[in-house]
Coordinates of C-alpha atoms and ligand atoms in Angstrom, one line a residue:
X416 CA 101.8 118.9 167.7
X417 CA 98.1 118.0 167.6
X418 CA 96.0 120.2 164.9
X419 CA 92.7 120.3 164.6
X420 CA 90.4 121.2 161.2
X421 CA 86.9 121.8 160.3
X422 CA 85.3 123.4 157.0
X423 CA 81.9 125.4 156.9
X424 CA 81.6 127.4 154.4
X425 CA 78.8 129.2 152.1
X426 CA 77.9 132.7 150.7
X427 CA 75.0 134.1 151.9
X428 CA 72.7 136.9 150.0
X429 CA 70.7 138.4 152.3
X430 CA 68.2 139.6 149.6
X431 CA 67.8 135.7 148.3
X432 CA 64.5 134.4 149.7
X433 CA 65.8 131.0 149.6
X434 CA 66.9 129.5 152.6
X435 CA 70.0 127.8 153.1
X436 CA 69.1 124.8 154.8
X437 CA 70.0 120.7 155.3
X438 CA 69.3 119.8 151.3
X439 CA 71.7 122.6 151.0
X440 CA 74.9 121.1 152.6
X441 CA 74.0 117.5 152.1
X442 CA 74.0 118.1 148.2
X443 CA 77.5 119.2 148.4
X444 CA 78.2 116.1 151.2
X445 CA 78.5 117.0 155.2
X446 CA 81.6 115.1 155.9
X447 CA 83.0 113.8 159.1
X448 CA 86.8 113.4 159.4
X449 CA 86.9 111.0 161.9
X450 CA 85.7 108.7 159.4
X451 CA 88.5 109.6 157.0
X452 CA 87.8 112.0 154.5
X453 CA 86.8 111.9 150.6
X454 CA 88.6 113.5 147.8
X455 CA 86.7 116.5 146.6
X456 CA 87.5 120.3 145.8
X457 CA 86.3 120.9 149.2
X458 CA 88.1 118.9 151.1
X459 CA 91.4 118.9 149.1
X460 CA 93.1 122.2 151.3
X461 CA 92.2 119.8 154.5
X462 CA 94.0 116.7 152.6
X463 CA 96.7 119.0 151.8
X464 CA 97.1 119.9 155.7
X465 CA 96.8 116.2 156.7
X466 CA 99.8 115.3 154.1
X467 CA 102.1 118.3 155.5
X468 CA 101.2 117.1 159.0
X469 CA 102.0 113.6 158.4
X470 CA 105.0 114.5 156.9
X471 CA 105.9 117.0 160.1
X472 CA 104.5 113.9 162.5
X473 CA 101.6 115.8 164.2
X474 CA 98.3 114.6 164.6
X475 CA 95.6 115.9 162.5
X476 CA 91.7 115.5 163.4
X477 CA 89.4 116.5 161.1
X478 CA 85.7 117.6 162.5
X479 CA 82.8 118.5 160.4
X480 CA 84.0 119.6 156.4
X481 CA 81.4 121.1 154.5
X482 CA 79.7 123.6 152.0
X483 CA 76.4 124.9 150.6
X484 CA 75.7 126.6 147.2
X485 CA 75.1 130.1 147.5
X486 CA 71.5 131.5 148.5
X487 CA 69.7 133.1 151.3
X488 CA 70.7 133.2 154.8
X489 CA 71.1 129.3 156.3
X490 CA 68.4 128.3 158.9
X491 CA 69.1 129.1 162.6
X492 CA 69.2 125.4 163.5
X493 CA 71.5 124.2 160.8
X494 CA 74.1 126.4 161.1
X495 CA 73.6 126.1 165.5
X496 CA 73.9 122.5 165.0
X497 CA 77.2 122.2 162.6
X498 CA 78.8 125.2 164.9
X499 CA 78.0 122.8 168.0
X500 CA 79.5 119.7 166.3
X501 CA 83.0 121.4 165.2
X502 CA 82.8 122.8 168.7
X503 CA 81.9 119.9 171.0
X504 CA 84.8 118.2 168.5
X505 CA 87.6 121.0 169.8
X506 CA 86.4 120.2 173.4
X507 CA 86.1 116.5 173.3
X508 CA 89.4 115.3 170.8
X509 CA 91.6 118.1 172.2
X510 CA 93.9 119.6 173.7
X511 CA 95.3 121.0 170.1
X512 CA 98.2 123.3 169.6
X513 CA 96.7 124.4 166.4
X514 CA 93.3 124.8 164.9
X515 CA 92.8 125.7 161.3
X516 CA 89.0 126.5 159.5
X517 CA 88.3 126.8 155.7
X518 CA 85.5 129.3 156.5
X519 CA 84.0 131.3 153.8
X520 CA 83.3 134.8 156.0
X521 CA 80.2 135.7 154.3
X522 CA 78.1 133.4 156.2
X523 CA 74.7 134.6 157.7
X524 CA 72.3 132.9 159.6
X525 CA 69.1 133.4 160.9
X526 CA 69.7 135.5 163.9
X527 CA 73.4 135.5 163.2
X528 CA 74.8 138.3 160.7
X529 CA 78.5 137.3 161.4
X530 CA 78.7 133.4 161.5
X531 CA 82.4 133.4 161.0
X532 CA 83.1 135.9 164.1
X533 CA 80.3 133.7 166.2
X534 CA 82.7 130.7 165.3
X535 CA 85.8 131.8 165.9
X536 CA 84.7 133.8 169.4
X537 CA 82.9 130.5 170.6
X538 CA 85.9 128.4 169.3
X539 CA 88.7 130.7 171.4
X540 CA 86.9 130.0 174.4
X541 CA 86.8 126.0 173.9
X542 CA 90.7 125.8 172.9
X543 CA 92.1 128.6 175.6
X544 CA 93.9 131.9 174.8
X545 CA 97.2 129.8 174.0
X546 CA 96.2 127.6 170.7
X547 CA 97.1 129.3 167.4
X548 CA 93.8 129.2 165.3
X549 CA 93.8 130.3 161.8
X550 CA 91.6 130.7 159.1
X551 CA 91.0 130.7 155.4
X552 CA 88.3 133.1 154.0
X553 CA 86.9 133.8 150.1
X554 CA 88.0 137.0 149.2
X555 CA 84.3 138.1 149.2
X556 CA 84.2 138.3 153.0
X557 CA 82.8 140.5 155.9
X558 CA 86.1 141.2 157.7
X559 CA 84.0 141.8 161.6
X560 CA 86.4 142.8 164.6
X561 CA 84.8 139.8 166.8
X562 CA 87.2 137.4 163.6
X563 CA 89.8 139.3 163.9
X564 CA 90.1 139.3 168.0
X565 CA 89.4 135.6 168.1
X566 CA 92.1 134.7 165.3
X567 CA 95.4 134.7 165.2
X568 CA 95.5 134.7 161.1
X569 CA 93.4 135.0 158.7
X570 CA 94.1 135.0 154.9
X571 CA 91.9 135.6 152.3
X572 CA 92.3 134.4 148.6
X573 CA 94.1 137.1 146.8
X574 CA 92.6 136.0 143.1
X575 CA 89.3 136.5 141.6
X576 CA 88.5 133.8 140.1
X577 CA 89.6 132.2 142.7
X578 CA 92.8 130.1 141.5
X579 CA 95.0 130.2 144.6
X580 CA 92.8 128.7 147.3
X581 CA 95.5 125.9 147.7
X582 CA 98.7 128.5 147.7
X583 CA 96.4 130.2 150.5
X584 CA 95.9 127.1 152.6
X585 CA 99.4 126.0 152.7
X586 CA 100.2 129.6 153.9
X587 CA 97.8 129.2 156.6
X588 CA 99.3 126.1 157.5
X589 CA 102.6 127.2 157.5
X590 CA 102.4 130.5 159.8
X591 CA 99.5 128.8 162.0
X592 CA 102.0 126.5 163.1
X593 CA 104.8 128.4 163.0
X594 CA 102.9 130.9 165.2
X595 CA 102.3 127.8 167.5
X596 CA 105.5 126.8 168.3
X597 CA 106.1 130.7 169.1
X598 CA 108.5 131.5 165.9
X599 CA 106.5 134.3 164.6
X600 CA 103.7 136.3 166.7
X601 CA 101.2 137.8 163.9
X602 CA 100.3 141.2 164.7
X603 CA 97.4 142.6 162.3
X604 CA 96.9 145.7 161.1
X605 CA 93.3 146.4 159.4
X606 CA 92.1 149.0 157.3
X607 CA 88.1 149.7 156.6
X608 CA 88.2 151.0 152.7
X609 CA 84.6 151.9 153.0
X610 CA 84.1 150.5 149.4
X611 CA 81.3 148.1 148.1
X612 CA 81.7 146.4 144.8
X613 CA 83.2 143.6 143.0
X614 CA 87.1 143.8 141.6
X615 CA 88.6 141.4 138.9
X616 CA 91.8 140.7 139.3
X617 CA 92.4 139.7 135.6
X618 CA 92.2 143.8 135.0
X619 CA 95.5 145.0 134.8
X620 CA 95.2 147.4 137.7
X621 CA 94.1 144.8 140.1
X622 CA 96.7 142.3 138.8
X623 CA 99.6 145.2 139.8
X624 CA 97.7 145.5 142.8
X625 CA 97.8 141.9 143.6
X626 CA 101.3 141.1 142.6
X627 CA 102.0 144.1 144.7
X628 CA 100.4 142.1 148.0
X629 CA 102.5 139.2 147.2
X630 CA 105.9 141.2 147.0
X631 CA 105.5 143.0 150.1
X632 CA 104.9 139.4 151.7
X633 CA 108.8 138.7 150.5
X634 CA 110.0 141.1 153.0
X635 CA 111.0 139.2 156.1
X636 CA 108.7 140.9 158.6
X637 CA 105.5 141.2 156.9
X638 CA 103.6 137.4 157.6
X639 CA 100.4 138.6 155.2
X640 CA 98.4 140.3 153.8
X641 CA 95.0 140.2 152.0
X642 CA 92.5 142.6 150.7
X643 CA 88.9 141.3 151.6
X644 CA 86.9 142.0 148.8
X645 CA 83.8 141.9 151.1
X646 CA 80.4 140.7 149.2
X647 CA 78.2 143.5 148.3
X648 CA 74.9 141.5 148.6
X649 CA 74.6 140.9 152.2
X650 CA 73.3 143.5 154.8
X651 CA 75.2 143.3 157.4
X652 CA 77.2 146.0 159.5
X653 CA 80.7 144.7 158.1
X654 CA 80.1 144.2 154.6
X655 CA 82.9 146.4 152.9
X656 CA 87.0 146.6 151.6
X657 CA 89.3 145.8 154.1
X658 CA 93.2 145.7 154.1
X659 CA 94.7 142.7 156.4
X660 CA 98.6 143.1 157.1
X661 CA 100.0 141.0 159.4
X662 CA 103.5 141.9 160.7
X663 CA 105.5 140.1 162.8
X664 CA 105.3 141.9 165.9
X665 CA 105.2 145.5 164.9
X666 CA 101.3 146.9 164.6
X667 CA 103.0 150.2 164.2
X668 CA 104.4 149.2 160.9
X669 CA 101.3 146.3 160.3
X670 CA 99.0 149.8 160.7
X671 CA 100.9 151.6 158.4
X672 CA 101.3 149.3 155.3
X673 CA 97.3 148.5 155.7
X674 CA 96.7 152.0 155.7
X675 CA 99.3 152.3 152.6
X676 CA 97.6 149.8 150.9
X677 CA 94.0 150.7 151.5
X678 CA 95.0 154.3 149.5
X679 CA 96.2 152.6 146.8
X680 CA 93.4 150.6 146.7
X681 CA 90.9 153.7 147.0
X682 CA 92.5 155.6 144.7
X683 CA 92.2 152.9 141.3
X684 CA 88.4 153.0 142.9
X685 CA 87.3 154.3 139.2
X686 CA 89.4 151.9 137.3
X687 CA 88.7 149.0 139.3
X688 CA 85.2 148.3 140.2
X689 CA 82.9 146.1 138.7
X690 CA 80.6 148.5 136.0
X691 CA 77.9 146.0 134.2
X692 CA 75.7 147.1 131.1
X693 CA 72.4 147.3 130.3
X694 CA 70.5 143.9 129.0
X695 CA 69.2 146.2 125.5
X696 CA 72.9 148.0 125.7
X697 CA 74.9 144.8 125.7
X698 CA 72.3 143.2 122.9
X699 CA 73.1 146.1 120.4
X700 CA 76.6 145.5 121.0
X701 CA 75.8 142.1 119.7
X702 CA 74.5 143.0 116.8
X703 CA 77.0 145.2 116.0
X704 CA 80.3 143.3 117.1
X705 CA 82.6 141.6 114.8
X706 CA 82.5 138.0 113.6
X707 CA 83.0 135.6 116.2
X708 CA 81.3 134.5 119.3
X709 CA 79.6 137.4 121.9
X710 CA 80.1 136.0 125.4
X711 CA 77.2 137.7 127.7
X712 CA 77.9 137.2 131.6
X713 CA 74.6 137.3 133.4
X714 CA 75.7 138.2 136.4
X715 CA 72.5 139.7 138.0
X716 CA 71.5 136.0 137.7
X717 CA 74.6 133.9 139.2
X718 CA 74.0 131.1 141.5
X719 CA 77.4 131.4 142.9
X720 CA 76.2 135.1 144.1
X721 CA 73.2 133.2 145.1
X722 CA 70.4 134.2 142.6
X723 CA 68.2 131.7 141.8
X724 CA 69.6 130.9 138.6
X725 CA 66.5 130.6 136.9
X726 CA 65.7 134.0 135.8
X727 CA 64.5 135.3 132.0
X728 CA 64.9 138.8 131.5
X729 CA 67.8 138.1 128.9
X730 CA 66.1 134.9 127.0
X731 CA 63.0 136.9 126.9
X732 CA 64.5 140.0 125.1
X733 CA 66.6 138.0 122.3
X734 CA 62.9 136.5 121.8
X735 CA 61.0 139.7 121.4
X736 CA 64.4 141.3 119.7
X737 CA 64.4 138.2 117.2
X738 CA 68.6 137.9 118.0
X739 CA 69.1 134.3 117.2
X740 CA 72.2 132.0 116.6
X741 CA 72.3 132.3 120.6
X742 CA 72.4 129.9 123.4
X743 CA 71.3 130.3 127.1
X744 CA 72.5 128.7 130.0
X745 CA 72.5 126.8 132.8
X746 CA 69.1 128.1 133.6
X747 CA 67.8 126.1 136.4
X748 CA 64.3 124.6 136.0
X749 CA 64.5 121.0 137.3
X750 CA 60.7 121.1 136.5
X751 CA 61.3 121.8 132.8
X752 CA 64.3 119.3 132.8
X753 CA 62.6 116.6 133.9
X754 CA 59.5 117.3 131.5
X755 CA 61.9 116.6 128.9
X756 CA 63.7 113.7 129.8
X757 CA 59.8 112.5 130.0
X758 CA 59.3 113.3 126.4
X759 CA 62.4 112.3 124.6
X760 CA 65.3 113.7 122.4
X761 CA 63.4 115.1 119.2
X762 CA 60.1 116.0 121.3
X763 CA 58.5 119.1 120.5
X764 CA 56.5 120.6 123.3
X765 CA 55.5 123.4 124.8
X766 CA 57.4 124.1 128.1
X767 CA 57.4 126.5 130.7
X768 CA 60.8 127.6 131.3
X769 CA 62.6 129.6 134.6
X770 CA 60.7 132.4 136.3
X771 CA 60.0 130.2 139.6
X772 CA 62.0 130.9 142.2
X773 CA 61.1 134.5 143.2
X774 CA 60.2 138.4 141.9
X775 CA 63.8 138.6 141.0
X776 CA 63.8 135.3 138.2
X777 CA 60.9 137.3 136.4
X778 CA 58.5 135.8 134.8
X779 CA 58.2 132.3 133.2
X780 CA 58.1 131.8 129.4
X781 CA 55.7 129.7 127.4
X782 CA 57.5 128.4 125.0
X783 CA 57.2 125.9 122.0
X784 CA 60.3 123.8 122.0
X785 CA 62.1 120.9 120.3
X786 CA 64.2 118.6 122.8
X787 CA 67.7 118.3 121.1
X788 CA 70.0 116.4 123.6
X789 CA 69.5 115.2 127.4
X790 CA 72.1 114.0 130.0
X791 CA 71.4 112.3 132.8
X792 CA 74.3 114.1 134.8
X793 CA 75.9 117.0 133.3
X794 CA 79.5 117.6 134.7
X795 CA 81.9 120.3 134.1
X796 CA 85.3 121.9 135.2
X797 CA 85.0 124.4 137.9
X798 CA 87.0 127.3 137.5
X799 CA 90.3 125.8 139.1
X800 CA 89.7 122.1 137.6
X801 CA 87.6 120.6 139.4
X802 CA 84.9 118.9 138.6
X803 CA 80.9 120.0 139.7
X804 CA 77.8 118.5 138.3
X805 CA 74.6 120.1 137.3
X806 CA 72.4 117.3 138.0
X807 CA 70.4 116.4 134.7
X808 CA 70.0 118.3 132.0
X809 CA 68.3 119.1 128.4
X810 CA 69.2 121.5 125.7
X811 CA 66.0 122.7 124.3
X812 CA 65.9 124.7 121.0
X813 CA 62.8 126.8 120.6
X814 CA 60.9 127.0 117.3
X815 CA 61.9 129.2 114.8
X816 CA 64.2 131.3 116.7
X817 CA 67.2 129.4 116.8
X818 CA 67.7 130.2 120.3
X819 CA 68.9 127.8 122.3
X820 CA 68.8 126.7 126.2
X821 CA 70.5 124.5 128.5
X822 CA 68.4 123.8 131.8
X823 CA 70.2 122.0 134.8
X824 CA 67.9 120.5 137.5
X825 CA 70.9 121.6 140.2
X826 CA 71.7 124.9 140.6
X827 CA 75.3 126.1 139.5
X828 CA 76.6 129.0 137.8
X829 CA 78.4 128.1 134.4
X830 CA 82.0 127.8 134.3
X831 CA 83.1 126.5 130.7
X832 CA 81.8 125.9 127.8
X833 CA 81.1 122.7 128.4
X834 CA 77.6 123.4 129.9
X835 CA 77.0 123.5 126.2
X836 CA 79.0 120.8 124.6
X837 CA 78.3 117.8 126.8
X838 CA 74.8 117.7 125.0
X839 CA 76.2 118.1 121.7
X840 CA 75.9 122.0 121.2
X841 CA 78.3 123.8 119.3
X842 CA 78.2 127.1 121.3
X843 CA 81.4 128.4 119.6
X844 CA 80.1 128.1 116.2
X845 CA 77.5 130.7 117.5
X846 CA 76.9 134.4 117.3
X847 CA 76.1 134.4 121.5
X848 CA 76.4 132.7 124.8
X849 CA 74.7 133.9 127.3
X850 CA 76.2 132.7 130.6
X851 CA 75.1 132.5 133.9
X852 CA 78.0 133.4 136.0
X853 CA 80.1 136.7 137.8
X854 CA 83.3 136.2 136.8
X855 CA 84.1 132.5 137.4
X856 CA 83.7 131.5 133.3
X857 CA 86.2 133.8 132.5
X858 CA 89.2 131.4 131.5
X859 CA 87.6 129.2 130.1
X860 CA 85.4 131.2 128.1
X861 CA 87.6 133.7 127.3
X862 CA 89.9 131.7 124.1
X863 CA 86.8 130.9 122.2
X864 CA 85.2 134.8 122.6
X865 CA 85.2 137.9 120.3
X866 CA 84.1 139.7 122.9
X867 CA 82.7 139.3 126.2
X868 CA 80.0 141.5 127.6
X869 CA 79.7 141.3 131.7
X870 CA 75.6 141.9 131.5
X871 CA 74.2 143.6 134.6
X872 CA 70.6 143.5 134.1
X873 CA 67.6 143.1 136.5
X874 CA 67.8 139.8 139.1
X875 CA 68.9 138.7 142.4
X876 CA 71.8 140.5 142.1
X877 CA 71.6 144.3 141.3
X878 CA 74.9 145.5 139.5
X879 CA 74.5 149.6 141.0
X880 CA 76.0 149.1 144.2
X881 CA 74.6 152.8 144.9
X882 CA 70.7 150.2 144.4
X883 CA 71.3 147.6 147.1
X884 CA 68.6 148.1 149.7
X885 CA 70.8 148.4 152.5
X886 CA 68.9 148.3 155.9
X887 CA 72.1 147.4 158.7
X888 CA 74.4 148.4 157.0
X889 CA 75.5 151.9 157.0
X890 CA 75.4 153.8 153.7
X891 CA 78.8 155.2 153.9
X892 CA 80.8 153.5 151.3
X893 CA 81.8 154.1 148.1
X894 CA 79.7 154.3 145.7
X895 CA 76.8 156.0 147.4
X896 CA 79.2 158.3 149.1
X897 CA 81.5 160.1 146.9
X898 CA 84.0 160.3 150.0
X899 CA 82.8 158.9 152.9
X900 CA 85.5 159.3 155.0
X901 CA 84.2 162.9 155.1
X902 CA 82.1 164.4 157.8
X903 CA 79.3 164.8 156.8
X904 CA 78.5 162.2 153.6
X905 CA 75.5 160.8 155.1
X906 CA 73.8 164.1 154.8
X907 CA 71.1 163.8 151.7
X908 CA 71.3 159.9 151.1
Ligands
ZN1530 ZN1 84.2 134.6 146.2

C-alpha cells in the first residue's frame, strides 16, 4: 500500500488583527518530507505513521508538515501556496491507496472561511473517489459538510488539554487503512449541537462524557466518534458543537447515536461550559483565599486562542489595587525584552511594557523596573511534554510593588511553571500567578495551586459567548439562544 501525509495546521481568530503569514509558519519550521523529516511535537504523529507503515511494508511519502501559532486569519497566498504544494505532491508522487492530514479544522484564510473543507474537496479530486483519506482535527474545529463529503474519517482529539493527539493518530491510521483495503466502510452520522463555548474535560461531567465516547467505541460496529468542540472565536458559518459517529455501514444507527450523544451533551450545557470571572471579582478572591499560591488564567489574553499575548488589564489593576507578592507572565514584548538584555541583570529602568499589538492588549505601562534575571532562550514543557521555546526572555520586578513579570520576545501561552523558574523565580513561594493561558497550564500548575481562578477579563478573547461580534455566523446557538432549536429564537436578538 502507498500512503501519503501532509500537516497544516493553525487556529485562526477571526477577530485578531494579526495576520497569519510566512514568519508565522517558518518560526515553527515548514518541513518537507521528501527530505526526511525532523523530530518535533509536530511531526511526531507523522513519524509514528511512518514507523507503523514500515512495520506493515507500505510506502509512506511525506509532503509539506507544518504549523503556525495562533492569530488572525493566514494570508490568501500562503495558505494558496502550501495547499498547492501538498496538492501538486498527491498528483505528482501518487497513485496512493491512503492519504492521511494532521489538519487543525479552524483554519481561515483570506478569502477562505473553511480551509480544511477547501483541502480536503480539492484533495478528493487529485486522488479519485477510490483512495481512503482521513484526517486528524483539534477538538476546537469547524466541522463544515464540504470536510465531511470529501473524507472518509475524521477524528478529533477527545481531551482538553489536549493529551491524546497521538492515541488519535494511530486511530486514524488504523481505520484509514483498514477502510482502504475495504474491511470497514465508515458511515458518519453528524449532529449540529448549536452550542458555542469552551468545555474542560478535566470537569467531572465532561470526563463521564468523554469516557462515555470511548466505550461506545468498544462496541464492534461503531468505528468513532468525536465531539468537535468547535472554536468560539472565529466567524464563520460552521463554528459550533458537533457529534461525529462513524458506524460501520449503518447511518441509520451512526444517526441515531450522534443524535443520542448530542442530547446528552446539550443537556450538561449549564454544568459544562466554560464561565470566566471578572478581573476585580477574581482579585478579591485573592485577597481573601487561603494560604498558598492563587493561580489566575488569563484567558481573554491566550496566544494559543490567538490574542496577542501582550495585553495589561490584569498587571495594571494589581498596580493600582497595590496586590503584590505576584508574578505575571509570559507577556510578550520582544521590544521590552530586548531593552533589558541591553541593560543588564540588576539594571533599573524605566520600561514600557505590553499594550502594542492592538485595542484588545490595552494600553502600555510605564513602568520603573529592576532587571532580575535574563535568558537567552527560555524553554518549557508544553502541555503533553514537549518541549516549546519563548525566544528570550527577562523577569523584571517593578519598584516597590513586588510584582513581578516575565516578558518572552516569542509569542506562546504559558504551560508550567517553569516560565517562571528558568530565570530564577520562585513563583510557588508567591501569593499569585497570573498566567497567560486557556486551559493548557492546567496540569502542571495545578499541584503547586491553592486555588486556581480561570480570569475572563477584557482582551482578544471575550469570555460571554452571548459578546462575540458574530457577523457570518448565525446567532442561533447556545448561549444567545436559550433554545435554538426552536422556531422562532432569532426573534429579538
Ligand atoms: Zn484546541
Amino acid at each position: 500500500m502507498r500512503i501519503f501525509t501532509a500537516a497544516l495546521m493553525t487556529e485562526t481568530n477571526t477577530f485578531s488583527p494579526m495576520p497569519t503569514g510566512w514568519a508565522a509558519f517558518e518560526e515553527f519550521g515548514i518541513q518537507r518530507g521528501r527530505d526526511g523529516l525532523t523530530p518535533t511535537a509536530i511531526t511526531a504523529p507523522l513519524l509514528m505513521w511512518q514507523a507503523a507503515a514500515e512495520r506493515g511494508g507500505h510506502e509512506i511519502f511525506h509532503s509539506v508538515v507544518t504549523f503556525a501559532q495562533p492569530s488572525g486569519p493566514t494570508v490568501r497566498t500562503v495558505y494558496e501556496t502550501l495547499r498547492d504544494e501538498i496538492l501538486r505532491d498527491a498528483a505528482e508522487q501518487g497513485p496512493f491507496d491512503a492519504v492521511l492530514l494532521l489538519l487543525h479544522g479552524a483554519m481561515v484564510a483570506d478569502g477562505y472561511d473553511d480551509c480544511e473543507g477547501d483541502l480536503l474537496t480539492r484533495m478528493r479530486a487529485v486522488v479519485g473517489p477510490n483512495v481512503a483519506i482521513g484526517a486528524e482535527l483539534d477538538l476546537h474545529c469547524h466541522v463544515s459538510k464540504a470536510m465531511t463529503e470529501a473524507a472518509d474519517l475524521l477524528i478529533t482529539f477527545k481531551e482538553y488539554p489536549h493529551t491524546d493527539g497521538m492515541e488519535r493518530a494511530q486511530e486514524l491510521y488504523d481505520l484509514t487503512l483498514a477502510t482502504a483495503r475495504g474491511e470497514v466502510r465508515p458511515t458518519l452520522g453528524l449532529h449540529d449541537c448549536r452550542m458555542v463555548g469552551l468545555y474542560f474535560t478535566q470537569a467531572p461531567r465532561m470526563r463521564t462524557f468523554v469516557d462515555g465516547m470511548g466505550m461506545l467505541e468498544a462496541q464492534s460496529d461503531v468505528l468513532s466518534v468525536s465531539l468537535a468542540h468547535g472554536f468560539p472565536w472565529a466567524d464563520v458559518a460552521d463554528n459550533s458543537a458537533k457529534v461525529l459517529v462513524y458506524t460501520d455501514g449503518d447511518a441509520d444507527q451512526a444517526g441515531r447515536l450522534a443524535r443520542d450523544l448530542g442530547q446528552t451533551f446539550w443537556d450538561m450545557r449549564d454544568d459544562v461550559a466554560f464561565k470566566g470571572v471578572g478581573v476585580d471579582e477574581a482579585l478579591d478572591r485573592v485577597e481573601v483565599a487561603a494560604p498558598g499560591l492563587v493561580v489566575l488564567a488569563d484567558t481573554a489574553d491566550n496566544t494559543g486562542g490567538g490574542a496577542p499575548g501582550d495585553s495589561t488589564f490584569i498587571l495594571a489593576r494589581l498596580l493600582e489595587r497595590g496586590i503584590g507578592s505576584a508574578a505575571l507572565g509570559p507577556l510578550w514584548d520582544p521590544v521590552a525584552v530586548g531593552l533589558c538584555h541591553e541593560a543588564g541583570v540588576g539594571a533599573a529602568l524605566t520600561l514600557r511594557v505590553g499594550g502594542k499589538a492592538c485595542a484588545a492588549s490595552g494600553a502600555p505601562l510605564d513602568l520603573k523596573v529592576r532587571v532580575r534575571g535574563l535568558i537567552d532562550e527560555l524553554r518549557t514543557p508544553s502541555y503533553n511534554a514537549d518541549y516549546v521555546t519563548l525566544g528570550a526572555a527577562a523577569w523584571i520586578e517593578i519598584e516597590g510593588a513586588d510584582v513581578h513579570v516575565v516578558l518572552c520576545a516569542r509569542r506562546m501561552q504559558g504551560f508550567s511553571p517553569m516560565v517562571f523558574t528558568e530565570l530564577g523565580l520562585d513563583v510557588a513561594a508567591l501569593r499569585v500567578a497570573v498566567v497567560k493561558t486557556y486551559n493548557h497550564f492546567y496540569a502542571a500548575f495545578a499541584p503547586i495551586a491553592a486555588e486556581i481562578i480561570h480570569v475572563a477579563g477584557p482582551g482578544a478573547i471575550m469570555g460571554d459567548m452571548t459578546a462575540i461580534p458574530f457577523e457570518r455566523r448565525s446567532l442561533d446557538f447556545w448561549p444567545r439562544c436559550a433554545d435554538p432549536f426552536a422556531e422562532g429564537c432569532l426573534r429579538g436578538l
